[in-house]
Amino acid sequence: MTSSAVSGAATGTTPRPPRLGRRTLAPAAAGVALLASLVAGLTTDAPTVWGLLPIGMYAVLSLTGMNLVIVTAVALGSAVLVALPPLGQAGEVLGNSLTEPVTIIGLIIVFGSAAGEALRVTGVADALVRGIMRYADGHGTTVLMYGMMLACLVLVTSLGTLAGALAIAAPLLVPIAARAGFTRSATAATMFLGGCAGLALAPFAGSNIAIMKTADTGYLTYVTVGAGPLALLSLVLAAVVVPWVQRRSAAQGDFYRPDEATEAGRDTVAPAQAARTRRATWAFALTLLATVCYAAATKADTAFPLIALPVLTLVTVAAAGLSPVRAVTAVLTGGRRMLPMLLLFWMLAALFGFIDLLKPYDVVLEHFGPGLRGMSALPFALAVAALGWVGVPGATAAQVILIGEVFGPIGHEVGITPAAWVIILLWASKADTYGPLPNANMVGAMGMARAGRLPYLLGTGWALLLPACALYTVLLTIVL
């Protein structure tokens, strides 16, 4: 869904349909590029710089708003046409792609969605938010603000998804914020900052797994130089940004209605069921902590979440006393939502496989290698990180893999370290969450908080974006 469509849904207006020119331009461009790919395949042999054509097509078509699965399929078709491999070799590349780390990331996303649905069905997600807010409510607005941020952070970290976690947290947080006198915009800013910090920290989120795999590093390094500084900066700046939004929006009467301060009624929960939910919540929290500590201590590889996520799911549903039928239904429901992403990542792995046959990076390094070796690592790192401002919409994990595939060989030539790659890839994939333009994450947080003043969320994003750019520049200077 595009940002304009999300905005229309949030404000209750009917979004304008895309212009006809935009709907016809992307397929026409794809057709021209496929024809050019066939011509290149018939007239050139590997190694050839034409092997970069599918990558360029992928980037351009994704920015038009075309469905990302279709974009990946078109780019894969382009790579096949440029390579024109024998039938047996093509089958071998497609078969080998099933076990590539890129495809495994797609499978991790499916498993993560299944685990998230299990947390929702068992009531664990709800219990996490209520447990945190029980200690924060009634201790002043500052403590309440940080309690709301922490609730969003913990839930997003646990589920690995921003929209799904905020959808669970919002019905619980909005009445509390309304009773405390928070404005709609201040509530949205609080949820946005906390949720985005949690998304950066999420150990099994697909984009974060992609960063660790591409940078060839573990979770501890990822948190130390990448996600940790961003999360801490979010918590520190919230003490200034949220009160600023509160004052400005309060002057415009941006308060909740009295009826919105009343929490929606809940069905009476039997003591036995409440006990099972508490048990499941503790079981999930302790198991998650154990798996993260194990992954950090052993520098577990990309495949580790394929074990950790099913274990988390199994422990949670067992502790909650969920029947096998309900447990399987929840897992299948959650996993089914992300099957298109699994297809996308398998095609992406195959795309890179066919590009490897063309060896375009050998040509690039042969021509530009001597000059690159004399290039300073810091300007290169900053330039690649800035690509996040024109990133691939809706698929940050794919964007990370794409950047690693394109710039990895060059980065090796100029001396980019694994820690530096963590910073580069994290910022390249998450910078556009905070600006410079409105995006679906901002609008989604507004919708969950029932807010309607986008400039305040955009200001919140910019208030974090600029200091974070400075922070990561300093960190890159240190680690390079």
CSV table of C-alpha atoms in Angstrom, one decimal, residues 16-408:
chain,number,residue,atom,x,y,z
A,16,ARG,CA,-7.2,9.3,-5.6
A,17,PRO,CA,-6.5,6.5,-8.0
A,18,PRO,CA,-3.0,6.5,-9.5
A,19,ARG,CA,-2.7,8.5,-12.7
A,20,LEU,CA,-3.0,6.5,-15.9
A,21,GLY,CA,0.4,7.6,-17.0
A,22,ARG,CA,2.0,6.1,-13.9
A,23,ARG,CA,0.1,2.8,-14.3
A,24,THR,CA,1.2,2.4,-17.9
A,25,LEU,CA,4.7,3.8,-17.6
A,26,ALA,CA,6.0,1.0,-15.4
A,27,PRO,CA,4.9,-1.9,-17.6
A,28,ALA,CA,6.2,-0.1,-20.7
A,29,ALA,CA,9.6,0.5,-19.0
A,30,ALA,CA,9.7,-3.2,-18.0
A,31,GLY,CA,8.9,-4.3,-21.6
A,32,VAL,CA,11.7,-2.0,-23.0
A,33,ALA,CA,14.2,-3.3,-20.4
A,34,LEU,CA,13.4,-6.9,-21.1
A,35,LEU,CA,13.9,-6.3,-24.8
A,36,ALA,CA,17.2,-4.6,-24.1
A,37,SER,CA,18.1,-7.6,-21.9
A,38,LEU,CA,17.4,-10.0,-24.7
A,39,VAL,CA,19.5,-8.0,-27.1
A,40,ALA,CA,22.4,-7.9,-24.6
A,41,GLY,CA,22.1,-11.6,-24.1
A,42,LEU,CA,22.4,-12.3,-27.8
A,43,THR,CA,25.3,-9.9,-28.4
A,44,THR,CA,27.5,-10.2,-25.3
A,45,ASP,CA,29.3,-12.9,-23.3
A,46,ALA,CA,30.3,-13.0,-19.7
A,47,PRO,CA,31.9,-11.2,-18.0
A,48,THR,CA,29.8,-8.2,-19.0
A,49,VAL,CA,28.7,-5.0,-17.3
A,50,TRP,CA,25.3,-5.7,-18.8
A,51,GLY,CA,24.8,-8.0,-15.8
A,52,LEU,CA,24.0,-4.9,-13.8
A,53,LEU,CA,20.9,-4.1,-16.0
A,54,PRO,CA,18.5,-6.4,-13.9
A,55,ILE,CA,19.7,-4.6,-10.7
A,56,GLY,CA,19.0,-1.2,-12.2
A,57,MET,CA,15.6,-2.3,-13.5
A,58,TYR,CA,14.8,-3.7,-10.0
A,59,ALA,CA,15.6,-0.3,-8.3
A,60,VAL,CA,13.7,1.8,-10.9
A,61,LEU,CA,10.6,-0.3,-11.1
A,62,SER,CA,10.3,-0.6,-7.3
A,63,LEU,CA,10.3,3.2,-7.0
A,64,THR,CA,7.3,3.4,-9.4
A,65,GLY,CA,5.0,1.6,-6.8
A,66,MET,CA,4.7,-1.6,-8.8
A,67,ASN,CA,4.0,-4.7,-6.7
A,68,LEU,CA,7.4,-5.8,-5.4
A,69,VAL,CA,6.9,-9.5,-6.2
A,70,ILE,CA,6.1,-8.6,-9.8
A,71,VAL,CA,9.2,-6.3,-9.9
A,72,THR,CA,11.4,-9.1,-8.7
A,73,ALA,CA,9.9,-11.5,-11.2
A,74,VAL,CA,10.6,-9.0,-14.0
A,75,ALA,CA,14.2,-8.4,-12.8
A,76,LEU,CA,14.7,-12.2,-12.7
A,77,GLY,CA,13.4,-12.5,-16.2
A,78,SER,CA,15.9,-9.8,-17.3
A,79,ALA,CA,18.8,-11.6,-15.7
A,80,VAL,CA,17.9,-14.9,-17.5
A,81,LEU,CA,17.6,-13.1,-20.8
A,82,VAL,CA,21.0,-11.4,-20.4
A,83,ALA,CA,22.7,-14.7,-19.3
A,84,LEU,CA,20.8,-17.0,-21.7
A,85,PRO,CA,22.2,-20.1,-19.8
A,86,PRO,CA,21.7,-23.6,-21.0
A,87,LEU,CA,18.5,-25.2,-19.7
A,88,GLY,CA,20.3,-27.5,-17.3
A,89,GLN,CA,22.4,-24.6,-15.8
A,90,ALA,CA,19.2,-22.5,-15.4
A,91,GLY,CA,17.6,-25.3,-13.5
A,92,GLU,CA,20.6,-25.7,-11.3
A,93,VAL,CA,20.6,-21.9,-10.4
A,94,LEU,CA,16.9,-22.0,-9.5
A,95,GLY,CA,17.3,-25.2,-7.5
A,96,ASN,CA,20.4,-23.9,-5.6
A,97,SER,CA,18.5,-20.7,-4.8
A,98,LEU,CA,16.2,-22.6,-2.5
A,99,THR,CA,19.0,-23.1,0.0
A,100,GLU,CA,20.6,-19.7,-0.4
A,101,PRO,CA,20.8,-17.4,2.7
A,102,VAL,CA,18.6,-14.8,0.9
A,103,THR,CA,15.8,-17.4,0.6
A,104,ILE,CA,16.3,-18.4,4.2
A,105,ILE,CA,15.6,-14.7,5.2
A,106,GLY,CA,12.3,-15.0,3.4
A,107,LEU,CA,11.5,-18.1,5.4
A,108,ILE,CA,12.5,-16.4,8.6
A,109,ILE,CA,10.0,-13.6,7.8
A,110,VAL,CA,7.3,-16.3,7.4
A,111,PHE,CA,8.2,-17.9,10.7
A,112,GLY,CA,8.3,-14.5,12.4
A,113,SER,CA,4.8,-13.7,11.3
A,114,ALA,CA,3.6,-17.1,12.5
A,115,ALA,CA,5.1,-16.4,15.9
A,116,GLY,CA,3.5,-13.0,16.1
A,117,GLU,CA,0.1,-14.4,15.4
A,118,ALA,CA,0.7,-17.0,18.2
A,119,LEU,CA,1.5,-14.1,20.6
A,120,ARG,CA,-1.7,-12.3,19.7
A,121,VAL,CA,-3.9,-15.4,20.0
A,122,THR,CA,-2.5,-16.5,23.4
A,123,GLY,CA,-2.9,-12.9,24.8
A,124,VAL,CA,0.9,-12.6,25.4
A,125,ALA,CA,1.2,-9.5,23.3
A,126,ASP,CA,-1.7,-7.8,25.2
A,127,ALA,CA,-0.2,-8.9,28.5
A,128,LEU,CA,3.2,-7.4,27.7
A,129,VAL,CA,1.7,-4.0,27.1
A,130,ARG,CA,-0.5,-4.1,30.2
A,131,GLY,CA,2.3,-5.3,32.4
A,132,ILE,CA,4.5,-2.4,31.5
A,133,MET,CA,1.7,0.2,31.7
A,134,ARG,CA,0.7,-1.1,35.1
A,135,TYR,CA,3.9,0.3,36.6
A,136,ALA,CA,4.0,3.5,34.6
A,137,ASP,CA,0.4,4.7,34.9
A,138,GLY,CA,-0.1,7.2,37.7
A,139,HIS,CA,3.5,8.3,38.1
A,140,GLY,CA,3.5,11.5,36.2
A,141,THR,CA,3.5,12.3,32.5
A,142,THR,CA,7.2,11.8,31.9
A,143,VAL,CA,7.2,8.3,33.4
A,144,LEU,CA,3.9,7.6,31.5
A,145,MET,CA,5.5,8.7,28.2
A,146,TYR,CA,8.5,6.4,28.7
A,147,GLY,CA,6.2,3.6,29.7
A,148,MET,CA,4.2,4.0,26.5
A,149,MET,CA,7.5,4.1,24.5
A,150,LEU,CA,8.8,1.0,26.3
A,151,ALA,CA,5.5,-0.9,25.7
A,152,CYS,CA,5.8,-0.2,22.0
A,153,LEU,CA,9.5,-1.0,21.9
A,154,VAL,CA,9.1,-4.3,23.7
A,155,LEU,CA,6.1,-5.4,21.6
A,156,VAL,CA,7.7,-4.4,18.3
A,157,THR,CA,11.0,-6.1,19.3
A,158,SER,CA,9.1,-9.3,20.2
A,159,LEU,CA,6.9,-9.4,17.1
A,160,GLY,CA,9.4,-7.9,14.6
A,161,THR,CA,6.8,-5.8,12.9
A,162,LEU,CA,5.8,-2.2,13.5
A,163,ALA,CA,2.3,-2.1,12.2
A,164,GLY,CA,1.1,-5.3,13.8
A,165,ALA,CA,2.6,-4.4,17.2
A,166,LEU,CA,1.1,-0.9,17.3
A,167,ALA,CA,-2.3,-2.3,16.2
A,168,ILE,CA,-2.2,-4.4,19.4
A,169,ALA,CA,-0.8,-1.7,21.7
A,170,ALA,CA,-2.9,1.2,20.5
A,171,PRO,CA,-6.3,0.2,22.0
A,172,LEU,CA,-4.6,-0.2,25.3
A,173,LEU,CA,-2.4,2.9,25.2
A,174,VAL,CA,-4.8,5.5,23.8
A,175,PRO,CA,-7.3,5.5,26.7
A,176,ILE,CA,-4.4,5.8,29.2
A,177,ALA,CA,-2.9,8.7,27.2
A,178,ALA,CA,-6.3,10.4,26.9
A,179,ARG,CA,-6.9,10.2,30.7
A,180,ALA,CA,-3.4,11.7,31.3
A,181,GLY,CA,-4.1,14.6,29.0
A,182,PHE,CA,-1.8,13.7,26.2
A,183,THR,CA,-2.8,15.1,22.8
A,184,ARG,CA,-3.4,12.8,19.8
A,185,SER,CA,-0.2,14.0,18.1
A,186,ALA,CA,1.9,13.6,21.2
A,187,THR,CA,0.6,10.0,21.6
A,188,ALA,CA,1.4,9.3,18.0
A,189,ALA,CA,4.9,10.7,18.4
A,190,THR,CA,5.5,8.6,21.5
A,191,MET,CA,4.3,5.4,19.8
A,192,PHE,CA,6.3,6.2,16.6
A,193,LEU,CA,9.6,6.8,18.5
A,194,GLY,CA,9.2,3.7,20.7
A,195,GLY,CA,8.0,1.4,17.9
A,196,CYS,CA,10.8,2.4,15.5
A,197,ALA,CA,13.4,1.9,18.2
A,198,GLY,CA,12.0,-1.6,18.8
A,199,LEU,CA,12.0,-2.4,15.1
A,200,ALA,CA,15.7,-1.5,15.0
A,201,LEU,CA,16.4,-3.8,18.0
A,202,ALA,CA,14.2,-6.8,16.9
A,203,PRO,CA,16.5,-9.8,16.8
A,204,PHE,CA,14.5,-11.8,14.3
A,205,ALA,CA,13.1,-9.1,12.1
A,206,GLY,CA,13.9,-9.9,8.4
A,207,SER,CA,15.7,-6.6,7.7
A,208,ASN,CA,17.9,-6.9,10.8
A,209,ILE,CA,18.8,-10.5,9.9
A,210,ALA,CA,19.7,-9.3,6.4
A,211,ILE,CA,22.0,-6.7,7.9
A,212,MET,CA,23.8,-9.2,10.1
A,213,LYS,CA,24.1,-11.7,7.2
A,214,THR,CA,25.3,-9.1,4.7
A,215,ALA,CA,27.8,-7.6,7.2
A,216,ASP,CA,28.9,-11.0,8.4
A,217,THR,CA,28.5,-10.2,12.0
A,218,GLY,CA,26.5,-11.2,15.1
A,219,TYR,CA,23.6,-9.6,17.1
A,220,LEU,CA,26.0,-8.2,19.7
A,221,THR,CA,27.9,-6.2,17.2
A,222,TYR,CA,24.7,-5.2,15.5
A,223,VAL,CA,23.3,-3.8,18.7
A,224,THR,CA,26.5,-2.2,19.9
A,225,VAL,CA,27.3,-0.1,16.9
A,226,GLY,CA,24.0,0.0,15.0
A,227,ALA,CA,20.6,-0.5,16.7
A,228,GLY,CA,21.6,0.3,20.3
A,229,PRO,CA,22.8,3.9,19.6
A,230,LEU,CA,19.6,4.6,17.6
A,231,ALA,CA,17.3,3.2,20.3
A,232,LEU,CA,19.2,5.2,23.0
A,233,LEU,CA,19.0,8.4,20.9
A,234,SER,CA,15.3,7.9,20.5
A,235,LEU,CA,14.8,7.6,24.3
A,236,VAL,CA,16.9,10.6,25.0
A,237,LEU,CA,15.3,12.9,22.4
A,238,ALA,CA,11.8,11.8,23.3
A,239,ALA,CA,12.2,13.9,26.5
A,240,VAL,CA,12.5,17.0,24.3
A,241,VAL,CA,10.5,16.1,21.2
A,242,VAL,CA,7.3,14.7,22.8
A,243,PRO,CA,6.8,17.7,25.2
A,244,TRP,CA,7.3,20.0,22.2
A,245,VAL,CA,4.7,18.2,20.2
A,246,GLN,CA,2.4,18.2,23.3
A,247,ARG,CA,2.7,22.0,23.8
A,248,ARG,CA,2.1,22.8,20.1
A,249,SER,CA,-0.7,20.5,19.5
A,250,ALA,CA,-2.4,21.3,22.9
A,251,ALA,CA,-2.6,24.9,21.8
A,252,GLN,CA,-4.6,23.7,18.8
A,253,GLY,CA,-7.0,21.7,20.9
A,254,ASP,CA,-5.7,18.3,19.7
A,255,PHE,CA,-7.1,16.4,22.7
A,256,TYR,CA,-9.0,13.1,22.8
A,257,ARG,CA,-12.8,13.2,23.4
A,258,PRO,CA,-14.0,12.2,26.9
A,259,ASP,CA,-15.4,8.9,25.6
A,260,GLU,CA,-12.0,8.0,24.2
A,261,ALA,CA,-10.5,8.0,27.7
A,262,THR,CA,-12.6,5.0,28.6
A,263,GLU,CA,-11.0,1.8,27.7
A,264,ALA,CA,-13.0,-0.6,25.6
A,265,GLY,CA,-14.7,-3.2,27.6
A,266,ARG,CA,-13.1,-6.6,27.8
A,267,ASP,CA,-14.7,-10.0,28.2
A,268,THR,CA,-14.4,-11.3,31.7
A,269,VAL,CA,-11.3,-13.6,31.8
A,270,ALA,CA,-11.5,-16.6,34.0
A,271,PRO,CA,-8.8,-16.8,36.7
A,272,ALA,CA,-7.5,-20.0,35.1
A,273,GLN,CA,-7.1,-18.4,31.7
A,274,ALA,CA,-5.5,-15.3,33.2
A,275,ALA,CA,-3.0,-17.6,35.0
A,276,ARG,CA,-2.2,-19.4,31.7
A,277,THR,CA,-1.6,-16.0,29.9
A,278,ARG,CA,0.8,-14.9,32.7
A,279,ARG,CA,2.6,-18.2,32.5
A,280,ALA,CA,2.8,-18.0,28.7
A,281,THR,CA,4.1,-14.4,28.9
A,282,TRP,CA,6.9,-15.3,31.3
A,283,ALA,CA,7.7,-18.4,29.2
A,284,PHE,CA,7.9,-16.3,26.0
A,285,ALA,CA,10.0,-13.6,27.7
A,286,LEU,CA,12.5,-16.0,29.2
A,287,THR,CA,12.8,-18.1,26.1
A,288,LEU,CA,13.3,-15.0,23.9
A,289,LEU,CA,16.0,-13.7,26.3
A,290,ALA,CA,17.8,-17.1,26.2
A,291,THR,CA,17.7,-17.3,22.4
A,292,VAL,CA,19.1,-13.8,22.0
A,293,CYS,CA,21.8,-14.4,24.5
A,294,TYR,CA,22.8,-17.6,22.8
A,295,ALA,CA,22.8,-16.0,19.4
A,296,ALA,CA,25.0,-13.1,20.7
A,297,ALA,CA,27.4,-15.4,22.6
A,298,THR,CA,27.9,-17.9,19.8
A,299,LYS,CA,27.6,-15.5,16.8
A,300,ALA,CA,24.9,-17.8,15.5
A,301,ASP,CA,24.5,-17.8,11.7
A,302,THR,CA,21.5,-16.7,9.6
A,303,ALA,CA,19.7,-20.1,10.0
A,304,PHE,CA,19.5,-19.8,13.8
A,305,PRO,CA,16.1,-18.0,13.7
A,306,LEU,CA,14.7,-21.0,11.8
A,307,ILE,CA,15.1,-22.9,15.1
A,308,ALA,CA,14.6,-20.1,17.6
A,309,LEU,CA,11.2,-18.9,16.2
A,310,PRO,CA,9.5,-22.3,16.2
A,311,VAL,CA,10.8,-22.9,19.7
A,312,LEU,CA,9.4,-19.6,20.9
A,313,THR,CA,6.1,-20.3,19.3
A,314,LEU,CA,5.9,-23.9,20.7
A,315,VAL,CA,6.9,-22.7,24.2
A,316,THR,CA,4.3,-19.9,24.2
A,317,VAL,CA,1.3,-21.9,22.9
A,318,ALA,CA,2.2,-24.8,25.3
A,319,ALA,CA,2.5,-22.5,28.3
A,320,ALA,CA,-0.8,-20.9,27.3
A,321,GLY,CA,-2.6,-24.3,27.1
A,322,LEU,CA,-3.7,-23.6,23.6
A,323,SER,CA,-5.3,-26.6,21.9
A,324,PRO,CA,-3.3,-28.2,19.0
A,325,VAL,CA,-6.0,-27.1,16.5
A,326,ARG,CA,-5.9,-23.5,17.6
A,327,ALA,CA,-2.1,-23.4,17.8
A,328,VAL,CA,-1.8,-24.8,14.2
A,329,THR,CA,-4.5,-22.4,13.0
A,330,ALA,CA,-2.7,-19.4,14.4
A,331,VAL,CA,0.7,-20.5,13.0
A,332,LEU,CA,-0.8,-21.1,9.5
A,333,THR,CA,-2.7,-17.8,9.6
A,334,GLY,CA,0.4,-15.8,10.5
A,335,GLY,CA,2.7,-17.6,8.1
A,336,ARG,CA,0.3,-17.5,5.2
A,337,ARG,CA,0.4,-13.7,5.2
A,338,MET,CA,4.1,-13.7,4.4
A,339,LEU,CA,4.2,-16.4,1.7
A,340,PRO,CA,4.5,-13.8,-1.0
A,341,MET,CA,7.6,-12.5,0.8
A,342,LEU,CA,9.1,-16.0,0.7
A,343,LEU,CA,8.5,-16.2,-3.1
A,344,LEU,CA,10.0,-12.7,-3.4
A,345,PHE,CA,13.2,-13.7,-1.6
A,346,TRP,CA,13.6,-17.0,-3.5
A,347,MET,CA,13.4,-15.0,-6.8
A,348,LEU,CA,15.8,-12.5,-5.4
A,349,ALA,CA,18.3,-15.3,-4.6
A,350,ALA,CA,17.8,-16.7,-8.2
A,351,LEU,CA,18.3,-13.2,-9.6
A,352,PHE,CA,21.7,-12.9,-7.9
A,353,GLY,CA,22.6,-16.4,-9.0
A,354,PHE,CA,22.1,-15.5,-12.7
A,355,ILE,CA,23.9,-12.2,-12.2
A,356,ASP,CA,26.9,-14.2,-10.8
A,357,LEU,CA,27.0,-16.1,-14.1
A,358,LEU,CA,27.5,-12.7,-15.9
A,359,LYS,CA,30.3,-11.5,-13.5
A,360,PRO,CA,29.6,-7.8,-13.9
A,361,TYR,CA,31.5,-6.9,-10.8
A,362,ASP,CA,34.7,-8.3,-12.3
A,363,VAL,CA,34.4,-5.8,-15.1
A,364,VAL,CA,33.7,-2.9,-12.7
A,365,LEU,CA,36.6,-3.8,-10.4
A,366,GLU,CA,38.9,-4.3,-13.4
A,367,HIS,CA,38.2,-0.8,-14.7
A,368,PHE,CA,37.7,1.1,-11.4
A,369,GLY,CA,39.6,-1.1,-8.9
A,370,PRO,CA,42.9,0.9,-8.9
A,371,GLY,CA,41.0,4.2,-8.3
A,372,LEU,CA,38.8,2.7,-5.7
A,373,ARG,CA,41.7,1.4,-3.7
A,374,GLY,CA,42.9,5.0,-3.3
A,375,MET,CA,39.4,6.2,-2.3
A,376,SER,CA,38.7,7.0,1.4
A,377,ALA,CA,36.4,4.6,3.1
A,378,LEU,CA,34.4,7.2,5.0
A,379,PRO,CA,33.0,9.1,1.9
A,380,PHE,CA,32.1,5.8,0.3
A,381,ALA,CA,30.3,4.6,3.5
A,382,LEU,CA,28.3,7.9,3.8
A,383,ALA,CA,27.3,7.7,0.1
A,384,VAL,CA,26.0,4.2,0.3
A,385,ALA,CA,24.2,4.9,3.6
A,386,ALA,CA,22.5,7.9,1.9
A,387,LEU,CA,20.9,5.5,-0.6
A,388,GLY,CA,18.3,4.8,2.2
A,389,TRP,CA,16.7,8.1,1.3
A,390,VAL,CA,15.6,6.6,-2.1
A,391,GLY,CA,15.2,3.1,-0.8
A,392,VAL,CA,13.0,0.2,-2.1
A,393,PRO,CA,9.5,0.8,-0.7
A,394,GLY,CA,8.0,-1.9,1.5
A,395,ALA,CA,10.9,-4.3,1.6
A,396,THR,CA,13.9,-3.1,3.7
A,397,ALA,CA,15.4,-6.6,3.9
A,398,ALA,CA,15.4,-6.8,0.1
A,399,GLN,CA,17.0,-3.4,0.0
A,400,VAL,CA,19.8,-4.4,2.4
A,401,ILE,CA,20.5,-7.5,0.3
A,402,LEU,CA,20.5,-5.4,-2.9
A,403,ILE,CA,23.0,-2.9,-1.5
A,404,GLY,CA,25.2,-5.6,-0.2
A,405,GLU,CA,25.2,-7.3,-3.6
A,406,VAL,CA,26.0,-4.2,-5.5
A,407,PHE,CA,28.4,-2.4,-3.2
A,408,GLY,CA,29.9,-5.3,-1.3
